[in-house]
């Protein structure tokens, strides 16, 4: 069928890149997007971090999440640039970049955290989002107008709450919300938006590590701090990210959406 002159058709398949995709919220987001017909490049470090005492996602976990995977550390802008290039060359462009990679450390007073752990928390949780923006936003802007590009980041309820023994994590996540607001203001009328979600306690390995840092019996102990009185499932956060990635969120930019079972109330 011939297209009417001057009318544009949307590309049928949208393309996303998700970091932190081997497990948890990132993996659930990849699955939600694929279920909605997206092409997704699933990116993860897929290897433990020597600075951190708990295991990260693995290559075998990453390979079960998606057909198209890419091993990259979000602290490495060159590796992220190569991931974006891979998505663009494979599928012809990029419509959504989702920064879900994150790590946690602390459990002792701020001034006693080792510099290596503090650096890892800041560099992955905030630096990693900045690095993704640096390489992915230009790709989102390379799509022809009218655009519906989406830059999304996973912040945390920790962005607005003072959580003892997790100061670097709180600082990094507050930084992510500031970044998303500034990016949204910069992107203006380009058709590319920037938003974040702030999850509450969600049942993933990072929460198990948080429980260990707080000497709790297990992650279930965090359920009491959110009004819904249960942990969230990663899919509940992923569903909101998938909505934000879609064209239906076009009226939102610079938003930080709580997905926290009411924890921030
Ligand atoms: N689970 C929660 O309760 C909760 C609450 C608020 C915010 N968050 C945030 O949600 C995001 C996802 O965390 P999750 O709960 O799924 O935890 P998770 O530990 O299950 O998943 C994190 C993933 O990020 C990957 N990763 C870590 N460092 C990386 C790096 N340098 N480069 C690339 N990938 C790296 C890990 O390998 C892992 O697959 C994080 O940003 C986290 O801070 C989680």
PDB file of N, CA, C and O and ligand atoms in Angstrom, residues 19-27 43-49 52 54-58 61-62 72-76 80 99-104 120 123-125 128-129 153-158 169 173 197-208 210 222 231-232 234 237 259, ligand 1:
ATOM      1  N   UNK A  19      19.823  -2.021  30.818  1.00  0.00           N
ATOM      2  CA  UNK A  19      20.999  -2.444  31.601  1.00  0.00           C
ATOM      3  C   UNK A  19      20.537  -3.123  32.895  1.00  0.00           C
ATOM      4  O   UNK A  19      19.400  -2.947  33.331  1.00  0.00           O
ATOM      5  N   UNK A  20      21.441  -3.899  33.475  1.00  0.00           N
ATOM      6  CA  UNK A  20      21.079  -4.643  34.690  1.00  0.00           C
ATOM      7  C   UNK A  20      20.071  -5.728  34.371  1.00  0.00           C
ATOM      8  O   UNK A  20      19.204  -6.064  35.180  1.00  0.00           O
ATOM      9  N   UNK A  21      20.218  -6.297  33.168  1.00  0.00           N
ATOM     10  CA  UNK A  21      19.162  -7.139  32.604  1.00  0.00           C
ATOM     11  C   UNK A  21      19.265  -8.612  32.976  1.00  0.00           C
ATOM     12  O   UNK A  21      18.388  -9.395  32.622  1.00  0.00           O
ATOM     13  N   UNK A  22      20.320  -9.019  33.686  1.00  0.00           N
ATOM     14  CA  UNK A  22      20.484 -10.465  33.936  1.00  0.00           C
ATOM     15  C   UNK A  22      19.462 -11.010  34.924  1.00  0.00           C
ATOM     16  O   UNK A  22      19.135 -12.197  34.898  1.00  0.00           O
ATOM     17  N   UNK A  23      18.958 -10.149  35.804  1.00  0.00           N
ATOM     18  CA  UNK A  23      18.041 -10.661  36.833  1.00  0.00           C
ATOM     19  C   UNK A  23      17.248  -9.481  37.418  1.00  0.00           C
ATOM     20  O   UNK A  23      17.459  -8.316  37.038  1.00  0.00           O
ATOM     21  N   UNK A  24      16.340  -9.803  38.330  1.00  0.00           N
ATOM     22  CA  UNK A  24      15.628  -8.764  39.082  1.00  0.00           C
ATOM     23  C   UNK A  24      14.764  -7.873  38.198  1.00  0.00           C
ATOM     24  O   UNK A  24      14.125  -8.334  37.241  1.00  0.00           O
ATOM     25  N   UNK A  25      14.757  -6.592  38.537  1.00  0.00           N
ATOM     26  CA  UNK A  25      13.873  -5.629  37.861  1.00  0.00           C
ATOM     27  C   UNK A  25      14.261  -5.473  36.388  1.00  0.00           C
ATOM     28  O   UNK A  25      13.389  -5.382  35.513  1.00  0.00           O
ATOM     29  N   UNK A  26      15.570  -5.451  36.094  1.00  0.00           N
ATOM     30  CA  UNK A  26      16.002  -5.328  34.703  1.00  0.00           C
ATOM     31  C   UNK A  26      15.512  -6.497  33.860  1.00  0.00           C
ATOM     32  O   UNK A  26      14.972  -6.300  32.759  1.00  0.00           O
ATOM     33  N   UNK A  27      15.684  -7.710  34.377  1.00  0.00           N
ATOM     34  CA  UNK A  27      15.249  -8.901  33.630  1.00  0.00           C
ATOM     35  C   UNK A  27      13.735  -8.880  33.434  1.00  0.00           C
ATOM     36  O   UNK A  27      13.234  -9.190  32.344  1.00  0.00           O
ATOM     37  N   UNK A  43      21.502  -5.952  28.527  1.00  0.00           N
ATOM     38  CA  UNK A  43      22.901  -5.636  28.848  1.00  0.00           C
ATOM     39  C   UNK A  43      23.154  -5.847  30.339  1.00  0.00           C
ATOM     40  O   UNK A  43      22.342  -5.440  31.172  1.00  0.00           O
ATOM     41  N   UNK A  44      24.266  -6.475  30.648  1.00  0.00           N
ATOM     42  CA  UNK A  44      24.619  -6.660  32.074  1.00  0.00           C
ATOM     43  C   UNK A  44      26.129  -6.863  32.172  1.00  0.00           C
ATOM     44  O   UNK A  44      26.775  -7.306  31.219  1.00  0.00           O
ATOM     45  N   UNK A  45      26.667  -6.567  33.335  1.00  0.00           N
ATOM     46  CA  UNK A  45      28.069  -6.879  33.614  1.00  0.00           C
ATOM     47  C   UNK A  45      28.274  -8.393  33.638  1.00  0.00           C
ATOM     48  O   UNK A  45      29.304  -8.904  33.227  1.00  0.00           O
ATOM     49  N   UNK A  46      27.266  -9.110  34.173  1.00  0.00           N
ATOM     50  CA  UNK A  46      27.245 -10.573  34.146  1.00  0.00           C
ATOM     51  C   UNK A  46      28.490 -11.192  34.783  1.00  0.00           C
ATOM     52  O   UNK A  46      28.981 -12.220  34.321  1.00  0.00           O
ATOM     53  N   UNK A  47      28.936 -10.564  35.828  1.00  0.00           N
ATOM     54  CA  UNK A  47      30.139 -11.062  36.515  1.00  0.00           C
ATOM     55  C   UNK A  47      30.188 -10.357  37.866  1.00  0.00           C
ATOM     56  O   UNK A  47      29.776  -9.199  37.984  1.00  0.00           O
ATOM     57  N   UNK A  48      30.704 -11.040  38.875  1.00  0.00           N
ATOM     58  CA  UNK A  48      30.796 -10.417  40.202  1.00  0.00           C
ATOM     59  C   UNK A  48      31.711  -9.198  40.164  1.00  0.00           C
ATOM     60  O   UNK A  48      32.580  -9.081  39.297  1.00  0.00           O
ATOM     61  N   UNK A  49      31.478  -8.295  41.133  1.00  0.00           N
ATOM     62  CA  UNK A  49      32.288  -7.087  41.240  1.00  0.00           C
ATOM     63  C   UNK A  49      33.230  -7.273  42.422  1.00  0.00           C
ATOM     64  O   UNK A  49      32.764  -7.459  43.557  1.00  0.00           O
ATOM     65  N   UNK A  52      32.526  -5.680  45.815  1.00  0.00           N
ATOM     66  CA  UNK A  52      31.278  -5.951  46.544  1.00  0.00           C
ATOM     67  C   UNK A  52      31.228  -7.379  47.054  1.00  0.00           C
ATOM     68  O   UNK A  52      31.653  -8.302  46.353  1.00  0.00           O
ATOM     69  N   UNK A  54      28.695  -9.434  47.560  1.00  0.00           N
ATOM     70  CA  UNK A  54      27.577 -10.317  47.195  1.00  0.00           C
ATOM     71  C   UNK A  54      27.615 -10.564  45.686  1.00  0.00           C
ATOM     72  O   UNK A  54      28.157  -9.756  44.928  1.00  0.00           O
ATOM     73  N   UNK A  55      27.030 -11.704  45.246  1.00  0.00           N
ATOM     74  CA  UNK A  55      27.119 -12.053  43.833  1.00  0.00           C
ATOM     75  C   UNK A  55      26.211 -11.194  42.952  1.00  0.00           C
ATOM     76  O   UNK A  55      25.089 -10.862  43.344  1.00  0.00           O
ATOM     77  N   UNK A  56      26.685 -10.839  41.774  1.00  0.00           N
ATOM     78  CA  UNK A  56      25.867 -10.113  40.789  1.00  0.00           C
ATOM     79  C   UNK A  56      25.284 -11.124  39.799  1.00  0.00           C
ATOM     80  O   UNK A  56      25.427 -12.336  39.966  1.00  0.00           O
ATOM     81  N   UNK A  57      24.595 -10.610  38.806  1.00  0.00           N
ATOM     82  CA  UNK A  57      24.002 -11.491  37.790  1.00  0.00           C
ATOM     83  C   UNK A  57      25.091 -12.224  37.012  1.00  0.00           C
ATOM     84  O   UNK A  57      26.247 -11.797  36.987  1.00  0.00           O
ATOM     85  N   UNK A  58      24.691 -13.338  36.383  1.00  0.00           N
ATOM     86  CA  UNK A  58      25.667 -14.157  35.647  1.00  0.00           C
ATOM     87  C   UNK A  58      25.336 -14.186  34.155  1.00  0.00           C
ATOM     88  O   UNK A  58      24.218 -13.857  33.745  1.00  0.00           O
ATOM     89  N   UNK A  61      22.388 -16.436  33.543  1.00  0.00           N
ATOM     90  CA  UNK A  61      21.098 -15.775  33.805  1.00  0.00           C
ATOM     91  C   UNK A  61      20.748 -14.838  32.648  1.00  0.00           C
ATOM     92  O   UNK A  61      19.606 -14.815  32.169  1.00  0.00           O
ATOM     93  N   UNK A  62      21.737 -14.062  32.214  1.00  0.00           N
ATOM     94  CA  UNK A  62      21.490 -13.100  31.132  1.00  0.00           C
ATOM     95  C   UNK A  62      20.989 -13.813  29.876  1.00  0.00           C
ATOM     96  O   UNK A  62      20.045 -13.343  29.220  1.00  0.00           O
ATOM     97  N   UNK A  72      28.349  -5.799  29.253  1.00  0.00           N
ATOM     98  CA  UNK A  72      29.014  -4.495  29.402  1.00  0.00           C
ATOM     99  C   UNK A  72      28.847  -4.027  30.832  1.00  0.00           C
ATOM    100  O   UNK A  72      27.799  -4.231  31.458  1.00  0.00           O
ATOM    101  N   UNK A  73      29.887  -3.388  31.340  1.00  0.00           N
ATOM    102  CA  UNK A  73      29.815  -2.754  32.651  1.00  0.00           C
ATOM    103  C   UNK A  73      29.376  -1.304  32.431  1.00  0.00           C
ATOM    104  O   UNK A  73      29.968  -0.602  31.602  1.00  0.00           O
ATOM    105  N   UNK A  74      28.357  -0.868  33.169  1.00  0.00           N
ATOM    106  CA  UNK A  74      27.832   0.492  32.933  1.00  0.00           C
ATOM    107  C   UNK A  74      28.840   1.582  33.301  1.00  0.00           C
ATOM    108  O   UNK A  74      28.637   2.745  32.960  1.00  0.00           O
ATOM    109  N   UNK A  75      29.933   1.213  33.980  1.00  0.00           N
ATOM    110  CA  UNK A  75      30.985   2.193  34.265  1.00  0.00           C
ATOM    111  C   UNK A  75      31.887   2.431  33.060  1.00  0.00           C
ATOM    112  O   UNK A  75      32.755   3.305  33.100  1.00  0.00           O
ATOM    113  N   UNK A  76      31.676   1.661  31.994  1.00  0.00           N
ATOM    114  CA  UNK A  76      32.537   1.728  30.815  1.00  0.00           C
ATOM    115  C   UNK A  76      31.750   2.356  29.653  1.00  0.00           C
ATOM    116  O   UNK A  76      30.983   1.667  28.971  1.00  0.00           O
ATOM    117  N   UNK A  80      29.227   0.678  26.657  1.00  0.00           N
ATOM    118  CA  UNK A  80      27.817   1.049  26.449  1.00  0.00           C
ATOM    119  C   UNK A  80      27.603   1.601  25.048  1.00  0.00           C
ATOM    120  O   UNK A  80      26.565   1.349  24.420  1.00  0.00           O
ATOM    121  N   UNK A  99      17.945   2.344  32.266  1.00  0.00           N
ATOM    122  CA  UNK A  99      19.081   2.124  33.165  1.00  0.00           C
ATOM    123  C   UNK A  99      18.577   1.460  34.440  1.00  0.00           C
ATOM    124  O   UNK A  99      18.049   2.137  35.331  1.00  0.00           O
ATOM    125  N   UNK A 100      18.727   0.145  34.523  1.00  0.00           N
ATOM    126  CA  UNK A 100      18.280  -0.581  35.721  1.00  0.00           C
ATOM    127  C   UNK A 100      19.446  -1.147  36.526  1.00  0.00           C
ATOM    128  O   UNK A 100      19.247  -1.572  37.665  1.00  0.00           O
ATOM    129  N   UNK A 101      20.648  -1.157  35.961  1.00  0.00           N
ATOM    130  CA  UNK A 101      21.794  -1.734  36.686  1.00  0.00           C
ATOM    131  C   UNK A 101      22.001  -0.984  38.000  1.00  0.00           C
ATOM    132  O   UNK A 101      21.957   0.251  38.034  1.00  0.00           O
ATOM    133  N   UNK A 102      22.224  -1.725  39.061  1.00  0.00           N
ATOM    134  CA  UNK A 102      22.461  -1.076  40.346  1.00  0.00           C
ATOM    135  C   UNK A 102      23.118  -2.031  41.320  1.00  0.00           C
ATOM    136  O   UNK A 102      23.023  -3.256  41.172  1.00  0.00           O
ATOM    137  N   UNK A 103      23.797  -1.462  42.302  1.00  0.00           N
ATOM    138  CA  UNK A 103      24.428  -2.262  43.365  1.00  0.00           C
ATOM    139  C   UNK A 103      24.196  -1.565  44.702  1.00  0.00           C
ATOM    140  O   UNK A 103      23.869  -0.368  44.745  1.00  0.00           O
ATOM    141  N   UNK A 104      24.386  -2.322  45.774  1.00  0.00           N
ATOM    142  CA  UNK A 104      24.212  -1.737  47.100  1.00  0.00           C
ATOM    143  C   UNK A 104      25.411  -2.107  47.982  1.00  0.00           C
ATOM    144  O   UNK A 104      26.020  -3.173  47.795  1.00  0.00           O
ATOM    145  N   UNK A 120      32.040   2.163  44.124  1.00  0.00           N
ATOM    146  CA  UNK A 120      31.231   1.267  43.282  1.00  0.00           C
ATOM    147  C   UNK A 120      29.768   1.707  43.301  1.00  0.00           C
ATOM    148  O   UNK A 120      29.108   1.748  42.250  1.00  0.00           O
ATOM    149  N   UNK A 123      29.529   5.009  41.301  1.00  0.00           N
ATOM    150  CA  UNK A 123      29.876   4.869  39.879  1.00  0.00           C
ATOM    151  C   UNK A 123      28.873   4.020  39.102  1.00  0.00           C
ATOM    152  O   UNK A 123      28.629   4.264  37.928  1.00  0.00           O
ATOM    153  N   UNK A 124      28.322   2.987  39.746  1.00  0.00           N
ATOM    154  CA  UNK A 124      27.338   2.153  39.040  1.00  0.00           C
ATOM    155  C   UNK A 124      25.972   2.834  39.056  1.00  0.00           C
ATOM    156  O   UNK A 124      25.334   3.017  38.013  1.00  0.00           O
ATOM    157  N   UNK A 125      25.525   3.255  40.257  1.00  0.00           N
ATOM    158  CA  UNK A 125      24.138   3.721  40.392  1.00  0.00           C
ATOM    159  C   UNK A 125      23.908   5.109  39.803  1.00  0.00           C
ATOM    160  O   UNK A 125      22.809   5.399  39.328  1.00  0.00           O
ATOM    161  N   UNK A 128      26.699   5.171  36.074  1.00  0.00           N
ATOM    162  CA  UNK A 128      26.197   4.270  35.031  1.00  0.00           C
ATOM    163  C   UNK A 128      25.016   4.855  34.280  1.00  0.00           C
ATOM    164  O   UNK A 128      24.851   4.622  33.074  1.00  0.00           O
ATOM    165  N   UNK A 129      24.186   5.624  34.990  1.00  0.00           N
ATOM    166  CA  UNK A 129      23.023   6.251  34.330  1.00  0.00           C
ATOM    167  C   UNK A 129      23.499   7.409  33.449  1.00  0.00           C
ATOM    168  O   UNK A 129      23.035   7.583  32.311  1.00  0.00           O
ATOM    169  N   UNK A 153      15.212   5.631  33.990  1.00  0.00           N
ATOM    170  CA  UNK A 153      16.169   5.167  34.989  1.00  0.00           C
ATOM    171  C   UNK A 153      15.416   4.613  36.189  1.00  0.00           C
ATOM    172  O   UNK A 153      14.312   5.061  36.515  1.00  0.00           O
ATOM    173  N   UNK A 154      16.044   3.638  36.834  1.00  0.00           N
ATOM    174  CA  UNK A 154      15.477   3.093  38.067  1.00  0.00           C
ATOM    175  C   UNK A 154      16.174   3.797  39.230  1.00  0.00           C
ATOM    176  O   UNK A 154      17.361   3.579  39.474  1.00  0.00           O
ATOM    177  N   UNK A 155      15.435   4.679  39.888  1.00  0.00           N
ATOM    178  CA  UNK A 155      15.957   5.340  41.102  1.00  0.00           C
ATOM    179  C   UNK A 155      15.599   4.444  42.276  1.00  0.00           C
ATOM    180  O   UNK A 155      15.778   3.227  42.230  1.00  0.00           O
ATOM    181  N   UNK A 156      15.018   5.004  43.317  1.00  0.00           N
ATOM    182  CA  UNK A 156      14.668   4.201  44.505  1.00  0.00           C
ATOM    183  C   UNK A 156      13.912   5.083  45.484  1.00  0.00           C
ATOM    184  O   UNK A 156      14.078   6.313  45.490  1.00  0.00           O
ATOM    185  N   UNK A 157      13.131   4.449  46.350  1.00  0.00           N
ATOM    186  CA  UNK A 157      12.562   5.187  47.474  1.00  0.00           C
ATOM    187  C   UNK A 157      13.689   5.824  48.286  1.00  0.00           C
ATOM    188  O   UNK A 157      13.497   6.842  48.961  1.00  0.00           O
ATOM    189  N   UNK A 158      14.890   5.258  48.184  1.00  0.00           N
ATOM    190  CA  UNK A 158      16.062   5.805  48.889  1.00  0.00           C
ATOM    191  C   UNK A 158      16.465   7.181  48.366  1.00  0.00           C
ATOM    192  O   UNK A 158      17.265   7.868  49.012  1.00  0.00           O
ATOM    193  N   UNK A 169      24.327   5.046  48.667  1.00  0.00           N
ATOM    194  CA  UNK A 169      23.211   4.572  47.843  1.00  0.00           C
ATOM    195  C   UNK A 169      22.139   5.660  47.749  1.00  0.00           C
ATOM    196  O   UNK A 169      21.653   5.965  46.654  1.00  0.00           O
ATOM    197  N   UNK A 173      21.056   7.622  44.306  1.00  0.00           N
ATOM    198  CA  UNK A 173      19.676   7.552  43.787  1.00  0.00           C
ATOM    199  C   UNK A 173      19.047   8.944  43.734  1.00  0.00           C
ATOM    200  O   UNK A 173      18.291   9.250  42.812  1.00  0.00           O
ATOM    201  N   UNK A 197      11.575   5.675  37.714  1.00  0.00           N
ATOM    202  CA  UNK A 197      10.695   5.048  38.699  1.00  0.00           C
ATOM    203  C   UNK A 197      11.485   4.908  39.997  1.00  0.00           C
ATOM    204  O   UNK A 197      12.701   4.743  39.978  1.00  0.00           O
ATOM    205  N   UNK A 198      10.769   4.998  41.106  1.00  0.00           N
ATOM    206  CA  UNK A 198      11.394   4.791  42.416  1.00  0.00           C
ATOM    207  C   UNK A 198      10.739   3.603  43.100  1.00  0.00           C
ATOM    208  O   UNK A 198       9.688   3.744  43.745  1.00  0.00           O
ATOM    209  N   UNK A 199      11.356   2.418  42.949  1.00  0.00           N
ATOM    210  CA  UNK A 199      10.757   1.235  43.583  1.00  0.00           C
ATOM    211  C   UNK A 199      10.915   1.268  45.097  1.00  0.00           C
ATOM    212  O   UNK A 199      11.877   1.830  45.635  1.00  0.00           O
ATOM    213  N   UNK A 200       9.951   0.640  45.747  1.00  0.00           N
ATOM    214  CA  UNK A 200      10.105   0.309  47.156  1.00  0.00           C
ATOM    215  C   UNK A 200      10.765  -1.054  47.263  1.00  0.00           C
ATOM    216  O   UNK A 200      11.451  -1.503  46.323  1.00  0.00           O
ATOM    217  N   UNK A 201      10.564  -1.743  48.386  1.00  0.00           N
ATOM    218  CA  UNK A 201      11.240  -3.032  48.601  1.00  0.00           C
ATOM    219  C   UNK A 201      10.689  -4.091  47.642  1.00  0.00           C
ATOM    220  O   UNK A 201       9.529  -4.482  47.725  1.00  0.00           O
ATOM    221  N   UNK A 202      11.555  -4.536  46.776  1.00  0.00           N
ATOM    222  CA  UNK A 202      11.174  -5.443  45.690  1.00  0.00           C
ATOM    223  C   UNK A 202      12.009  -6.711  45.825  1.00  0.00           C
ATOM    224  O   UNK A 202      13.215  -6.643  46.106  1.00  0.00           O
ATOM    225  N   UNK A 203      11.364  -7.840  45.608  1.00  0.00           N
ATOM    226  CA  UNK A 203      11.981  -9.129  45.931  1.00  0.00           C
ATOM    227  C   UNK A 203      13.044  -9.533  44.903  1.00  0.00           C
ATOM    228  O   UNK A 203      12.761 -10.255  43.951  1.00  0.00           O
ATOM    229  N   UNK A 204      14.250  -9.046  45.110  1.00  0.00           N
ATOM    230  CA  UNK A 204      15.383  -9.355  44.219  1.00  0.00           C
ATOM    231  C   UNK A 204      16.636  -9.558  45.082  1.00  0.00           C
ATOM    232  O   UNK A 204      16.633  -9.217  46.273  1.00  0.00           O
ATOM    233  N   UNK A 205      17.721 -10.030  44.490  1.00  0.00           N
ATOM    234  CA  UNK A 205      18.947 -10.257  45.280  1.00  0.00           C
ATOM    235  C   UNK A 205      19.506  -8.996  45.945  1.00  0.00           C
ATOM    236  O   UNK A 205      20.141  -9.092  46.998  1.00  0.00           O
ATOM    237  N   UNK A 206      19.259  -7.807  45.365  1.00  0.00           N
ATOM    238  CA  UNK A 206      19.786  -6.595  46.007  1.00  0.00           C
ATOM    239  C   UNK A 206      19.081  -6.377  47.352  1.00  0.00           C
ATOM    240  O   UNK A 206      19.685  -5.871  48.306  1.00  0.00           O
ATOM    241  N   UNK A 207      17.823  -6.784  47.440  1.00  0.00           N
ATOM    242  CA  UNK A 207      17.092  -6.634  48.701  1.00  0.00           C
ATOM    243  C   UNK A 207      17.589  -7.662  49.722  1.00  0.00           C
ATOM    244  O   UNK A 207      17.673  -7.365  50.920  1.00  0.00           O
ATOM    245  N   UNK A 208      17.951  -8.847  49.239  1.00  0.00           N
ATOM    246  CA  UNK A 208      18.531  -9.847  50.139  1.00  0.00           C
ATOM    247  C   UNK A 208      19.845  -9.313  50.719  1.00  0.00           C
ATOM    248  O   UNK A 208      20.130  -9.492  51.913  1.00  0.00           O
ATOM    249  N   UNK A 210      20.539  -6.124  51.086  1.00  0.00           N
ATOM    250  CA  UNK A 210      20.170  -5.054  52.028  1.00  0.00           C
ATOM    251  C   UNK A 210      19.794  -5.655  53.385  1.00  0.00           C
ATOM    252  O   UNK A 210      20.165  -5.109  54.437  1.00  0.00           O
ATOM    253  N   UNK A 222      11.457  -6.609  55.225  1.00  0.00           N
ATOM    254  CA  UNK A 222      11.222  -5.245  54.730  1.00  0.00           C
ATOM    255  C   UNK A 222       9.746  -4.992  54.401  1.00  0.00           C
ATOM    256  O   UNK A 222       9.347  -3.851  54.188  1.00  0.00           O
ATOM    257  N   UNK A 231       6.377  -7.533  49.933  1.00  0.00           N
ATOM    258  CA  UNK A 231       7.387  -7.108  48.971  1.00  0.00           C
ATOM    259  C   UNK A 231       6.729  -7.004  47.600  1.00  0.00           C
ATOM    260  O   UNK A 231       5.797  -7.755  47.291  1.00  0.00           O
ATOM    261  N   UNK A 232       7.231  -6.093  46.789  1.00  0.00           N
ATOM    262  CA  UNK A 232       6.762  -6.027  45.410  1.00  0.00           C
ATOM    263  C   UNK A 232       7.468  -7.105  44.596  1.00  0.00           C
ATOM    264  O   UNK A 232       8.592  -7.501  44.922  1.00  0.00           O
ATOM    265  N   UNK A 234       9.303  -8.077  41.035  1.00  0.00           N
ATOM    266  CA  UNK A 234       9.996  -7.309  39.997  1.00  0.00           C
ATOM    267  C   UNK A 234       9.075  -6.960  38.826  1.00  0.00           C
ATOM    268  O   UNK A 234       9.177  -5.870  38.255  1.00  0.00           O
ATOM    269  N   UNK A 237       7.235  -3.594  39.056  1.00  0.00           N
ATOM    270  CA  UNK A 237       8.035  -2.421  38.689  1.00  0.00           C
ATOM    271  C   UNK A 237       8.220  -2.399  37.168  1.00  0.00           C
ATOM    272  O   UNK A 237       8.102  -1.350  36.516  1.00  0.00           O
ATOM    273  N   UNK A 259       6.927   3.424  42.679  1.00  0.00           N
ATOM    274  CA  UNK A 259       6.298   2.094  42.535  1.00  0.00           C
ATOM    275  C   UNK A 259       6.726   1.359  43.793  1.00  0.00           C
ATOM    276  O   UNK A 259       7.663   0.566  43.799  1.00  0.00           O
TER     277      UNK A 259
HETATM  278  N1  LIG B   1      15.001  -4.528  44.836  1.00  0.00           N
HETATM  279  C1  LIG B   1      14.695  -3.423  45.484  1.00  0.00           C
HETATM  280  O1  LIG B   1      14.103  -3.448  46.578  1.00  0.00           O
HETATM  281  C2  LIG B   1      15.018  -2.083  44.859  1.00  0.00           C
HETATM  282  C3  LIG B   1      14.434  -0.938  45.442  1.00  0.00           C
HETATM  283  C4  LIG B   1      14.722   0.308  44.870  1.00  0.00           C
HETATM  284  C5  LIG B   1      15.543   0.400  43.770  1.00  0.00           C
HETATM  285  N2  LIG B   1      16.105  -0.734  43.241  1.00  0.00           N
HETATM  286  C6  LIG B   1      16.961  -0.568  42.066  1.00  0.00           C
HETATM  287  O2  LIG B   1      16.485  -1.395  41.032  1.00  0.00           O
HETATM  288  C7  LIG B   1      17.549  -1.641  40.119  1.00  0.00           C
HETATM  289  C8  LIG B   1      17.582  -3.131  39.801  1.00  0.00           C
HETATM  290  O3  LIG B   1      17.986  -3.818  40.980  1.00  0.00           O
HETATM  291  P1  LIG B   1      17.399  -5.232  41.355  1.00  0.00           P
HETATM  292  O4  LIG B   1      16.545  -5.050  42.524  1.00  0.00           O
HETATM  293  O5  LIG B   1      16.846  -5.892  40.150  1.00  0.00           O
HETATM  294  O6  LIG B   1      18.763  -5.935  41.868  1.00  0.00           O
HETATM  295  P2  LIG B   1      19.605  -7.163  41.278  1.00  0.00           P
HETATM  296  O7  LIG B   1      20.852  -7.224  42.085  1.00  0.00           O
HETATM  297  O8  LIG B   1      18.751  -8.369  41.201  1.00  0.00           O
HETATM  298  O9  LIG B   1      19.935  -6.735  39.769  1.00  0.00           O
HETATM  299  C9  LIG B   1      20.904  -5.785  39.445  1.00  0.00           C
HETATM  300  C10 LIG B   1      21.548  -6.196  38.133  1.00  0.00           C
HETATM  301  O10 LIG B   1      22.500  -5.163  37.783  1.00  0.00           O
HETATM  302  C11 LIG B   1      23.671  -5.816  37.326  1.00  0.00           C
HETATM  303  N3  LIG B   1      24.838  -4.939  37.522  1.00  0.00           N
HETATM  304  C12 LIG B   1      25.424  -4.613  38.701  1.00  0.00           C
HETATM  305  N4  LIG B   1      26.491  -3.856  38.498  1.00  0.00           N
HETATM  306  C13 LIG B   1      26.581  -3.675  37.159  1.00  0.00           C
HETATM  307  C14 LIG B   1      27.469  -2.953  36.338  1.00  0.00           C
HETATM  308  N5  LIG B   1      28.526  -2.290  36.857  1.00  0.00           N
HETATM  309  N6  LIG B   1      27.280  -2.951  35.009  1.00  0.00           N
HETATM  310  C15 LIG B   1      26.239  -3.644  34.468  1.00  0.00           C
HETATM  311  N7  LIG B   1      25.366  -4.345  35.198  1.00  0.00           N
HETATM  312  C16 LIG B   1      25.529  -4.365  36.533  1.00  0.00           C
HETATM  313  C17 LIG B   1      23.768  -7.074  38.153  1.00  0.00           C
HETATM  314  O11 LIG B   1      24.637  -8.042  37.547  1.00  0.00           O
HETATM  315  C18 LIG B   1      22.319  -7.514  38.218  1.00  0.00           C
HETATM  316  O12 LIG B   1      21.971  -8.360  37.142  1.00  0.00           O
HETATM  317  C19 LIG B   1      18.823  -1.127  40.787  1.00  0.00           C
HETATM  318  O13 LIG B   1      19.147   0.127  40.236  1.00  0.00           O
HETATM  319  C20 LIG B   1      18.401  -0.983  42.240  1.00  0.00           C
HETATM  320  O14 LIG B   1      19.168  -0.020  42.902  1.00  0.00           O
HETATM  321  C21 LIG B   1      15.846  -1.966  43.758  1.00  0.00           C
END
